[in-house]
Amino acid sequence: MRVGILTGGGDCPGLNAVIRATTKSLIHQYCAEVIGIEDGFLGLIERRIRPLDVQSVSETIALGGTILGTHNRANPFQYFAANGADISDEVVAYVRSIGLDAMVVIGGDGTMSIAHRITQKGIFIVGCPKTIDNDLMHTDRTFGFDTAVSTVTEALDRLQTTAKSHGRVMILETMGRYAGWIALEAGVAGGADVILIPERPYQLEEVIRVCQKRAAQQKFTLIAMAEGATMRGGAMTFSPIQADSHDPLRLGGVAHVLREQLQPHLASEVRATVLGHVQRGGTPTAFDRILATQFGHAAAEMLAEGQFNRLVTLNSNRIDSVPLAEVAERVKTVPTDHPLLKAAWAMGVSTGEPV
């Protein structure tokens, strides 16, 4: 068996743990040959591959990022360097020419959407769910999410001390795109007074009321805000379009918008912090290392058993899998009655809605 491995989309803590577990499991258990594909699907387009062995993946479990590199613009069905041309047939021909029996594709919803389309051209793929946003369907957890939540929680802890010292309102903007998982979990863990997520549009008047009440009682307010959060009746906030971006619009800057909205109504100084890519980097937590290892091992077993064109998942603390077709081009958002929301409300945390 000859297997290719690639990491697509944004980087994420735990990628190397998956590469390590998949490679070692395939070699030790099944005597497979493993090929690393560099920079995601771009490696298939530009024909850049290298062999992976036990030694090359050893001592990588604690490393952030990905030893294979990644790329979030190299979609073979709409290749940016060819004016959006569909070059997927060339990619499929290359996969066959190098003798790959199957591929392990590690990524989020965008990567899995591409992977699913490639499977329709006859290539066998097993997917591993990666994203700090935790927004992939049919899996309770994606690796990288726990590390991101821990990073944001630490940031909230630090902001709370300076907010309390100066009597300020501190807003922390998290990543998450169209889902509020990071802001919700880190907000609860970091003791935020207000948590604003895309799934529950906020009312400015309610956020002002909470800040004024907090100022009278404890002088400071800590707000955790997802980058996709919106005011009721309003639109999402996008940062200026980047010339090199693969997205026509990029979320970001909503914390600064909220600061400008709040400041005229409050005596306290309002400050905004956008945490950004700090959430993606660094050493994965023990949880993410273990989950990534389980996913990598499960991917190797699925390849050996011929369970192709499926995504490894975690459901009810059990490793499982679902067809890639059920994940492609779909996003898992926070249910509006999620138990953690209910716990937050019970403790007096506001989501910017009238009680």
Short mmCIF file of N, CA and C in Angstrom, two decimals, residues 21-157:
data_model
loop_
_atom_site.label_atom_id
_atom_site.label_comp_id
_atom_site.label_asym_id
_atom_site.label_seq_id
_atom_site.Cartn_x
_atom_site.Cartn_y
_atom_site.Cartn_z
N ALA A 21 1.10 9.95 13.77
CA ALA A 21 0.33 8.75 14.10
C ALA A 21 -0.05 7.97 12.85
N THR A 22 -0.46 8.67 11.80
CA THR A 22 -0.83 7.99 10.55
C THR A 22 0.37 7.27 9.95
N THR A 23 1.49 7.99 9.88
CA THR A 23 2.70 7.42 9.27
C THR A 23 3.20 6.21 10.05
N LYS A 24 3.33 6.37 11.35
CA LYS A 24 3.85 5.26 12.16
C LYS A 24 2.91 4.05 12.13
N SER A 25 1.59 4.30 12.20
CA SER A 25 0.63 3.19 12.18
C SER A 25 0.68 2.45 10.85
N LEU A 26 0.75 3.21 9.76
CA LEU A 26 0.80 2.57 8.44
C LEU A 26 2.06 1.74 8.25
N ILE A 27 3.18 2.26 8.75
CA ILE A 27 4.45 1.55 8.57
C ILE A 27 4.55 0.34 9.50
N HIS A 28 4.26 0.57 10.79
CA HIS A 28 4.42 -0.52 11.77
C HIS A 28 3.38 -1.62 11.60
N GLN A 29 2.13 -1.24 11.35
CA GLN A 29 1.07 -2.24 11.29
C GLN A 29 0.89 -2.86 9.91
N TYR A 30 1.14 -2.06 8.86
CA TYR A 30 0.76 -2.54 7.53
C TYR A 30 1.90 -2.50 6.52
N CYS A 31 3.11 -2.15 6.98
CA CYS A 31 4.28 -2.13 6.10
C CYS A 31 4.03 -1.27 4.85
N ALA A 32 3.28 -0.20 5.04
CA ALA A 32 2.94 0.67 3.92
C ALA A 32 4.07 1.63 3.61
N GLU A 33 4.06 2.16 2.40
CA GLU A 33 4.96 3.24 2.01
C GLU A 33 4.17 4.54 2.12
N VAL A 34 4.75 5.53 2.79
CA VAL A 34 4.03 6.78 3.04
C VAL A 34 4.73 7.94 2.33
N ILE A 35 3.95 8.73 1.64
CA ILE A 35 4.46 9.86 0.88
C ILE A 35 3.87 11.16 1.43
N GLY A 36 4.71 12.10 1.79
CA GLY A 36 4.25 13.40 2.25
C GLY A 36 4.07 14.34 1.06
N ILE A 37 2.92 14.98 0.99
CA ILE A 37 2.61 15.93 -0.08
C ILE A 37 2.77 17.33 0.50
N GLU A 38 3.63 18.14 -0.09
CA GLU A 38 3.98 19.43 0.48
C GLU A 38 2.96 20.51 0.15
N ASP A 39 2.68 21.34 1.17
CA ASP A 39 1.82 22.52 1.00
C ASP A 39 0.43 22.19 0.49
N GLY A 40 -0.18 21.19 1.06
CA GLY A 40 -1.56 20.85 0.73
C GLY A 40 -1.73 20.42 -0.71
N PHE A 41 -2.85 20.80 -1.29
CA PHE A 41 -3.13 20.42 -2.67
C PHE A 41 -2.16 21.08 -3.65
N LEU A 42 -1.47 22.13 -3.20
CA LEU A 42 -0.48 22.77 -4.06
C LEU A 42 0.65 21.79 -4.40
N GLY A 43 0.97 20.89 -3.47
CA GLY A 43 1.99 19.89 -3.73
C GLY A 43 1.61 18.95 -4.85
N LEU A 44 0.32 18.66 -4.98
CA LEU A 44 -0.14 17.82 -6.08
C LEU A 44 -0.15 18.59 -7.39
N ILE A 45 -0.42 19.88 -7.29
CA ILE A 45 -0.45 20.71 -8.50
C ILE A 45 0.97 20.93 -9.03
N GLU A 46 1.89 21.24 -8.10
CA GLU A 46 3.27 21.54 -8.50
C GLU A 46 4.19 20.32 -8.41
N ARG A 47 3.62 19.18 -8.06
CA ARG A 47 4.35 17.91 -8.04
C ARG A 47 5.54 17.94 -7.07
N ARG A 48 5.20 18.26 -5.83
CA ARG A 48 6.22 18.31 -4.77
C ARG A 48 5.83 17.33 -3.67
N ILE A 49 6.56 16.23 -3.63
CA ILE A 49 6.30 15.19 -2.63
C ILE A 49 7.62 14.74 -2.04
N ARG A 50 7.55 14.05 -0.91
CA ARG A 50 8.75 13.47 -0.31
C ARG A 50 8.35 12.27 0.54
N PRO A 51 9.24 11.30 0.70
CA PRO A 51 8.91 10.11 1.50
C PRO A 51 8.86 10.46 2.99
N LEU A 52 7.97 9.79 3.68
CA LEU A 52 7.91 9.90 5.14
C LEU A 52 8.22 8.54 5.74
N ASP A 53 9.08 8.54 6.74
CA ASP A 53 9.38 7.30 7.46
C ASP A 53 9.27 7.57 8.95
N VAL A 54 9.53 6.55 9.74
CA VAL A 54 9.38 6.68 11.19
C VAL A 54 10.29 7.76 11.74
N GLN A 55 11.50 7.82 11.26
CA GLN A 55 12.45 8.82 11.77
C GLN A 55 12.02 10.25 11.43
N SER A 56 11.48 10.46 10.25
CA SER A 56 11.13 11.82 9.83
C SER A 56 9.94 12.39 10.60
N VAL A 57 9.12 11.54 11.21
CA VAL A 57 7.98 12.05 11.97
C VAL A 57 8.18 11.93 13.48
N SER A 58 9.29 11.35 13.89
CA SER A 58 9.57 11.23 15.31
C SER A 58 9.84 12.60 15.91
N GLU A 59 9.54 12.74 17.18
CA GLU A 59 9.77 13.98 17.93
C GLU A 59 9.02 15.18 17.33
N THR A 60 7.86 14.92 16.74
CA THR A 60 7.07 16.00 16.16
C THR A 60 5.74 16.21 16.87
N ILE A 61 5.41 15.36 17.84
CA ILE A 61 4.08 15.41 18.44
C ILE A 61 3.82 16.75 19.14
N ALA A 62 4.86 17.38 19.65
CA ALA A 62 4.68 18.65 20.37
C ALA A 62 4.83 19.87 19.48
N LEU A 63 5.19 19.67 18.22
CA LEU A 63 5.42 20.81 17.32
C LEU A 63 4.10 21.40 16.83
N GLY A 64 4.02 22.72 16.83
CA GLY A 64 2.89 23.39 16.20
C GLY A 64 3.07 23.39 14.69
N GLY A 65 2.07 23.91 13.98
CA GLY A 65 2.16 23.98 12.53
C GLY A 65 2.14 22.61 11.90
N THR A 66 2.77 22.50 10.71
CA THR A 66 2.81 21.23 9.99
C THR A 66 4.15 21.07 9.28
N ILE A 67 4.78 19.94 9.47
CA ILE A 67 6.08 19.69 8.83
C ILE A 67 5.94 19.57 7.31
N LEU A 68 4.72 19.34 6.83
CA LEU A 68 4.50 19.23 5.38
C LEU A 68 4.18 20.57 4.74
N GLY A 69 3.87 21.56 5.56
CA GLY A 69 3.42 22.83 5.01
C GLY A 69 1.97 22.73 4.59
N THR A 70 1.33 23.90 4.39
CA THR A 70 -0.07 23.91 3.98
C THR A 70 -0.33 25.11 3.09
N HIS A 71 -1.49 25.14 2.50
CA HIS A 71 -1.85 26.24 1.59
C HIS A 71 -3.37 26.33 1.56
N ASN A 72 -3.90 27.55 1.66
CA ASN A 72 -5.36 27.68 1.68
C ASN A 72 -5.94 28.30 0.42
N ARG A 73 -5.14 28.33 -0.65
CA ARG A 73 -5.65 28.88 -1.91
C ARG A 73 -5.55 27.90 -3.07
N ALA A 74 -4.93 26.75 -2.83
CA ALA A 74 -4.64 25.82 -3.93
C ALA A 74 -5.78 24.84 -4.15
N ASN A 75 -6.89 25.33 -4.65
CA ASN A 75 -8.03 24.49 -4.97
C ASN A 75 -7.89 23.99 -6.41
N PRO A 76 -7.69 22.70 -6.62
CA PRO A 76 -7.49 22.20 -8.00
C PRO A 76 -8.68 22.48 -8.91
N PHE A 77 -9.85 22.70 -8.33
CA PHE A 77 -11.04 22.95 -9.14
C PHE A 77 -11.20 24.42 -9.50
N GLN A 78 -10.38 25.27 -8.87
CA GLN A 78 -10.40 26.71 -9.17
C GLN A 78 -9.03 27.28 -8.81
N TYR A 79 -8.03 26.91 -9.57
CA TYR A 79 -6.65 27.19 -9.21
C TYR A 79 -6.31 28.67 -9.43
N PHE A 80 -5.87 29.32 -8.36
CA PHE A 80 -5.64 30.77 -8.38
C PHE A 80 -4.58 31.19 -9.39
N ALA A 81 -3.56 30.34 -9.60
CA ALA A 81 -2.46 30.71 -10.50
C ALA A 81 -2.80 30.50 -11.98
N ALA A 82 -3.99 29.97 -12.24
CA ALA A 82 -4.41 29.73 -13.63
C ALA A 82 -5.74 30.42 -13.90
N ASN A 83 -5.90 31.59 -13.26
CA ASN A 83 -7.12 32.38 -13.45
C ASN A 83 -8.39 31.60 -13.11
N GLY A 84 -8.27 30.79 -12.06
CA GLY A 84 -9.45 30.05 -11.60
C GLY A 84 -9.80 28.84 -12.43
N ALA A 85 -8.87 28.32 -13.20
CA ALA A 85 -9.15 27.18 -14.07
C ALA A 85 -9.29 25.89 -13.27
N ASP A 86 -10.06 24.96 -13.79
CA ASP A 86 -10.22 23.64 -13.20
C ASP A 86 -9.10 22.73 -13.73
N ILE A 87 -8.14 22.40 -12.85
CA ILE A 87 -7.03 21.54 -13.24
C ILE A 87 -7.07 20.22 -12.47
N SER A 88 -8.27 19.89 -11.98
CA SER A 88 -8.41 18.69 -11.15
C SER A 88 -8.05 17.42 -11.89
N ASP A 89 -8.33 17.35 -13.20
CA ASP A 89 -7.99 16.14 -13.95
C ASP A 89 -6.47 15.93 -13.99
N GLU A 90 -5.72 17.03 -14.05
CA GLU A 90 -4.26 16.93 -14.03
C GLU A 90 -3.77 16.42 -12.67
N VAL A 91 -4.41 16.89 -11.61
CA VAL A 91 -4.05 16.45 -10.26
C VAL A 91 -4.34 14.96 -10.10
N VAL A 92 -5.51 14.54 -10.55
CA VAL A 92 -5.88 13.12 -10.46
C VAL A 92 -4.90 12.26 -11.27
N ALA A 93 -4.52 12.73 -12.44
CA ALA A 93 -3.56 11.99 -13.26
C ALA A 93 -2.22 11.87 -12.56
N TYR A 94 -1.81 12.94 -11.86
CA TYR A 94 -0.53 12.90 -11.13
C TYR A 94 -0.59 11.91 -9.96
N VAL A 95 -1.70 11.93 -9.23
CA VAL A 95 -1.87 10.99 -8.11
C VAL A 95 -1.72 9.56 -8.61
N ARG A 96 -2.30 9.28 -9.75
CA ARG A 96 -2.21 7.92 -10.30
C ARG A 96 -0.81 7.62 -10.82
N SER A 97 -0.17 8.63 -11.38
CA SER A 97 1.16 8.41 -11.96
C SER A 97 2.21 8.07 -10.91
N ILE A 98 2.02 8.56 -9.68
CA ILE A 98 3.00 8.27 -8.62
C ILE A 98 2.59 7.05 -7.80
N GLY A 99 1.53 6.41 -8.23
CA GLY A 99 1.15 5.13 -7.65
C GLY A 99 0.52 5.17 -6.28
N LEU A 100 -0.16 6.27 -5.96
CA LEU A 100 -0.83 6.33 -4.66
C LEU A 100 -2.10 5.49 -4.69
N ASP A 101 -2.21 4.60 -3.71
CA ASP A 101 -3.43 3.80 -3.58
C ASP A 101 -4.55 4.59 -2.91
N ALA A 102 -4.15 5.53 -2.07
CA ALA A 102 -5.12 6.35 -1.35
C ALA A 102 -4.39 7.53 -0.73
N MET A 103 -5.17 8.50 -0.22
CA MET A 103 -4.60 9.66 0.46
C MET A 103 -5.31 9.90 1.79
N VAL A 104 -4.54 10.40 2.75
CA VAL A 104 -5.11 10.93 3.99
C VAL A 104 -5.07 12.45 3.87
N VAL A 105 -6.23 13.07 3.90
CA VAL A 105 -6.34 14.52 3.75
C VAL A 105 -6.77 15.10 5.09
N ILE A 106 -5.95 15.99 5.62
CA ILE A 106 -6.19 16.57 6.94
C ILE A 106 -6.60 18.02 6.75
N GLY A 107 -7.79 18.39 7.23
CA GLY A 107 -8.23 19.76 7.04
C GLY A 107 -9.61 20.03 7.57
N GLY A 108 -10.09 21.24 7.26
CA GLY A 108 -11.41 21.67 7.70
C GLY A 108 -12.45 21.52 6.61
N ASP A 109 -13.53 22.30 6.69
CA ASP A 109 -14.64 22.12 5.78
C ASP A 109 -14.27 22.41 4.33
N GLY A 110 -13.44 23.44 4.10
CA GLY A 110 -13.02 23.74 2.74
C GLY A 110 -12.19 22.62 2.14
N THR A 111 -11.24 22.11 2.92
CA THR A 111 -10.39 21.01 2.47
C THR A 111 -11.22 19.75 2.20
N MET A 112 -12.18 19.49 3.09
CA MET A 112 -13.01 18.29 2.90
C MET A 112 -13.94 18.42 1.70
N SER A 113 -14.34 19.64 1.38
CA SER A 113 -15.16 19.85 0.19
C SER A 113 -14.36 19.52 -1.06
N ILE A 114 -13.09 19.96 -1.08
CA ILE A 114 -12.21 19.63 -2.21
C ILE A 114 -11.97 18.12 -2.26
N ALA A 115 -11.69 17.53 -1.09
CA ALA A 115 -11.43 16.09 -1.03
C ALA A 115 -12.61 15.29 -1.57
N HIS A 116 -13.81 15.69 -1.18
CA HIS A 116 -15.00 14.98 -1.64
C HIS A 116 -15.12 15.04 -3.16
N ARG A 117 -14.84 16.18 -3.75
CA ARG A 117 -14.92 16.31 -5.21
C ARG A 117 -13.86 15.45 -5.90
N ILE A 118 -12.69 15.33 -5.27
CA ILE A 118 -11.64 14.49 -5.85
C ILE A 118 -12.03 13.02 -5.79
N THR A 119 -12.70 12.61 -4.72
CA THR A 119 -13.14 11.21 -4.63
C THR A 119 -14.11 10.87 -5.76
N GLN A 120 -14.85 11.87 -6.22
CA GLN A 120 -15.80 11.62 -7.30
C GLN A 120 -15.09 11.36 -8.63
N LYS A 121 -13.79 11.62 -8.66
CA LYS A 121 -12.99 11.33 -9.85
C LYS A 121 -12.21 10.02 -9.70
N GLY A 122 -12.55 9.25 -8.65
CA GLY A 122 -11.99 7.91 -8.52
C GLY A 122 -10.80 7.77 -7.60
N ILE A 123 -10.43 8.84 -6.85
CA ILE A 123 -9.31 8.75 -5.92
C ILE A 123 -9.84 8.40 -4.53
N PHE A 124 -9.19 7.46 -3.86
CA PHE A 124 -9.61 7.05 -2.52
C PHE A 124 -9.01 7.98 -1.47
N ILE A 125 -9.85 8.48 -0.57
CA ILE A 125 -9.40 9.43 0.45
C ILE A 125 -10.03 9.09 1.80
N VAL A 126 -9.25 9.27 2.86
CA VAL A 126 -9.76 9.28 4.22
C VAL A 126 -9.44 10.65 4.80
N GLY A 127 -10.43 11.31 5.38
CA GLY A 127 -10.23 12.65 5.92
C GLY A 127 -10.06 12.65 7.42
N CYS A 128 -9.27 13.61 7.92
CA CYS A 128 -9.10 13.85 9.36
C CYS A 128 -9.54 15.28 9.66
N PRO A 129 -10.42 15.47 10.63
CA PRO A 129 -11.00 16.80 10.88
C PRO A 129 -10.09 17.73 11.66
N LYS A 130 -9.67 18.80 11.00
CA LYS A 130 -8.80 19.79 11.60
C LYS A 130 -9.41 21.18 11.48
N THR A 131 -9.56 21.87 12.57
CA THR A 131 -9.86 23.30 12.55
C THR A 131 -9.94 23.80 13.98
N ILE A 132 -9.38 24.96 14.22
CA ILE A 132 -9.51 25.55 15.56
C ILE A 132 -10.95 26.00 15.79
N ASP A 133 -11.73 26.15 14.73
CA ASP A 133 -13.09 26.68 14.85
C ASP A 133 -14.10 25.65 15.34
N ASN A 134 -13.76 24.37 15.29
CA ASN A 134 -14.65 23.29 15.73
C ASN A 134 -15.97 23.28 14.95
N ASP A 135 -15.94 23.70 13.70
CA ASP A 135 -17.19 23.87 12.95
C ASP A 135 -17.43 22.81 11.89
N LEU A 136 -16.75 21.66 11.99
CA LEU A 136 -17.00 20.57 11.06
C LEU A 136 -18.20 19.74 11.53
N MET A 137 -19.06 19.40 10.60
CA MET A 137 -20.25 18.61 10.93
C MET A 137 -19.87 17.19 11.36
N HIS A 138 -20.73 16.62 12.20
CA HIS A 138 -20.71 15.20 12.57
C HIS A 138 -19.50 14.79 13.41
N THR A 139 -18.79 15.74 13.98
CA THR A 139 -17.74 15.39 14.95
C THR A 139 -17.87 16.32 16.14
N ASP A 140 -17.83 15.75 17.33
CA ASP A 140 -17.98 16.57 18.53
C ASP A 140 -16.82 17.54 18.70
N ARG A 141 -15.66 17.11 18.26
CA ARG A 141 -14.44 17.90 18.47
C ARG A 141 -13.53 17.77 17.26
N THR A 142 -12.85 18.85 16.93
CA THR A 142 -11.76 18.80 15.96
C THR A 142 -10.48 19.12 16.71
N PHE A 143 -9.38 18.47 16.34
CA PHE A 143 -8.14 18.80 17.03
C PHE A 143 -7.71 20.21 16.64
N GLY A 144 -7.05 20.89 17.56
CA GLY A 144 -6.69 22.29 17.38
C GLY A 144 -7.62 23.21 18.13
N PHE A 145 -8.86 22.79 18.30
CA PHE A 145 -9.85 23.61 19.00
C PHE A 145 -9.49 23.77 20.47
N ASP A 146 -9.12 22.69 21.13
CA ASP A 146 -8.80 22.77 22.56
C ASP A 146 -7.63 23.72 22.81
N THR A 147 -6.62 23.66 21.94
CA THR A 147 -5.47 24.55 22.09
C THR A 147 -5.89 26.00 21.91
N ALA A 148 -6.73 26.26 20.91
CA ALA A 148 -7.20 27.63 20.67
C ALA A 148 -7.99 28.15 21.86
N VAL A 149 -8.86 27.31 22.40
CA VAL A 149 -9.65 27.71 23.57
C VAL A 149 -8.74 28.02 24.75
N SER A 150 -7.72 27.20 24.94
CA SER A 150 -6.77 27.44 26.04
C SER A 150 -6.03 28.75 25.85
N THR A 151 -5.64 29.06 24.62
CA THR A 151 -4.94 30.31 24.32
C THR A 151 -5.83 31.51 24.60
N VAL A 152 -7.08 31.44 24.15
CA VAL A 152 -8.01 32.55 24.37
C VAL A 152 -8.33 32.70 25.85
N THR A 153 -8.47 31.59 26.54
CA THR A 153 -8.75 31.64 27.98
C THR A 153 -7.62 32.34 28.73
N GLU A 154 -6.39 32.01 28.37
CA GLU A 154 -5.25 32.68 29.00
C GLU A 154 -5.26 34.18 28.71
N ALA A 155 -5.62 34.54 27.48
CA ALA A 155 -5.69 35.96 27.12
C ALA A 155 -6.76 36.67 27.94
N LEU A 156 -7.90 36.03 28.13
CA LEU A 156 -8.97 36.62 28.94
C LEU A 156 -8.52 36.78 30.39
N ASP A 157 -7.80 35.78 30.91
CA ASP A 157 -7.27 35.89 32.28
C ASP A 157 -6.37 37.12 32.41
#
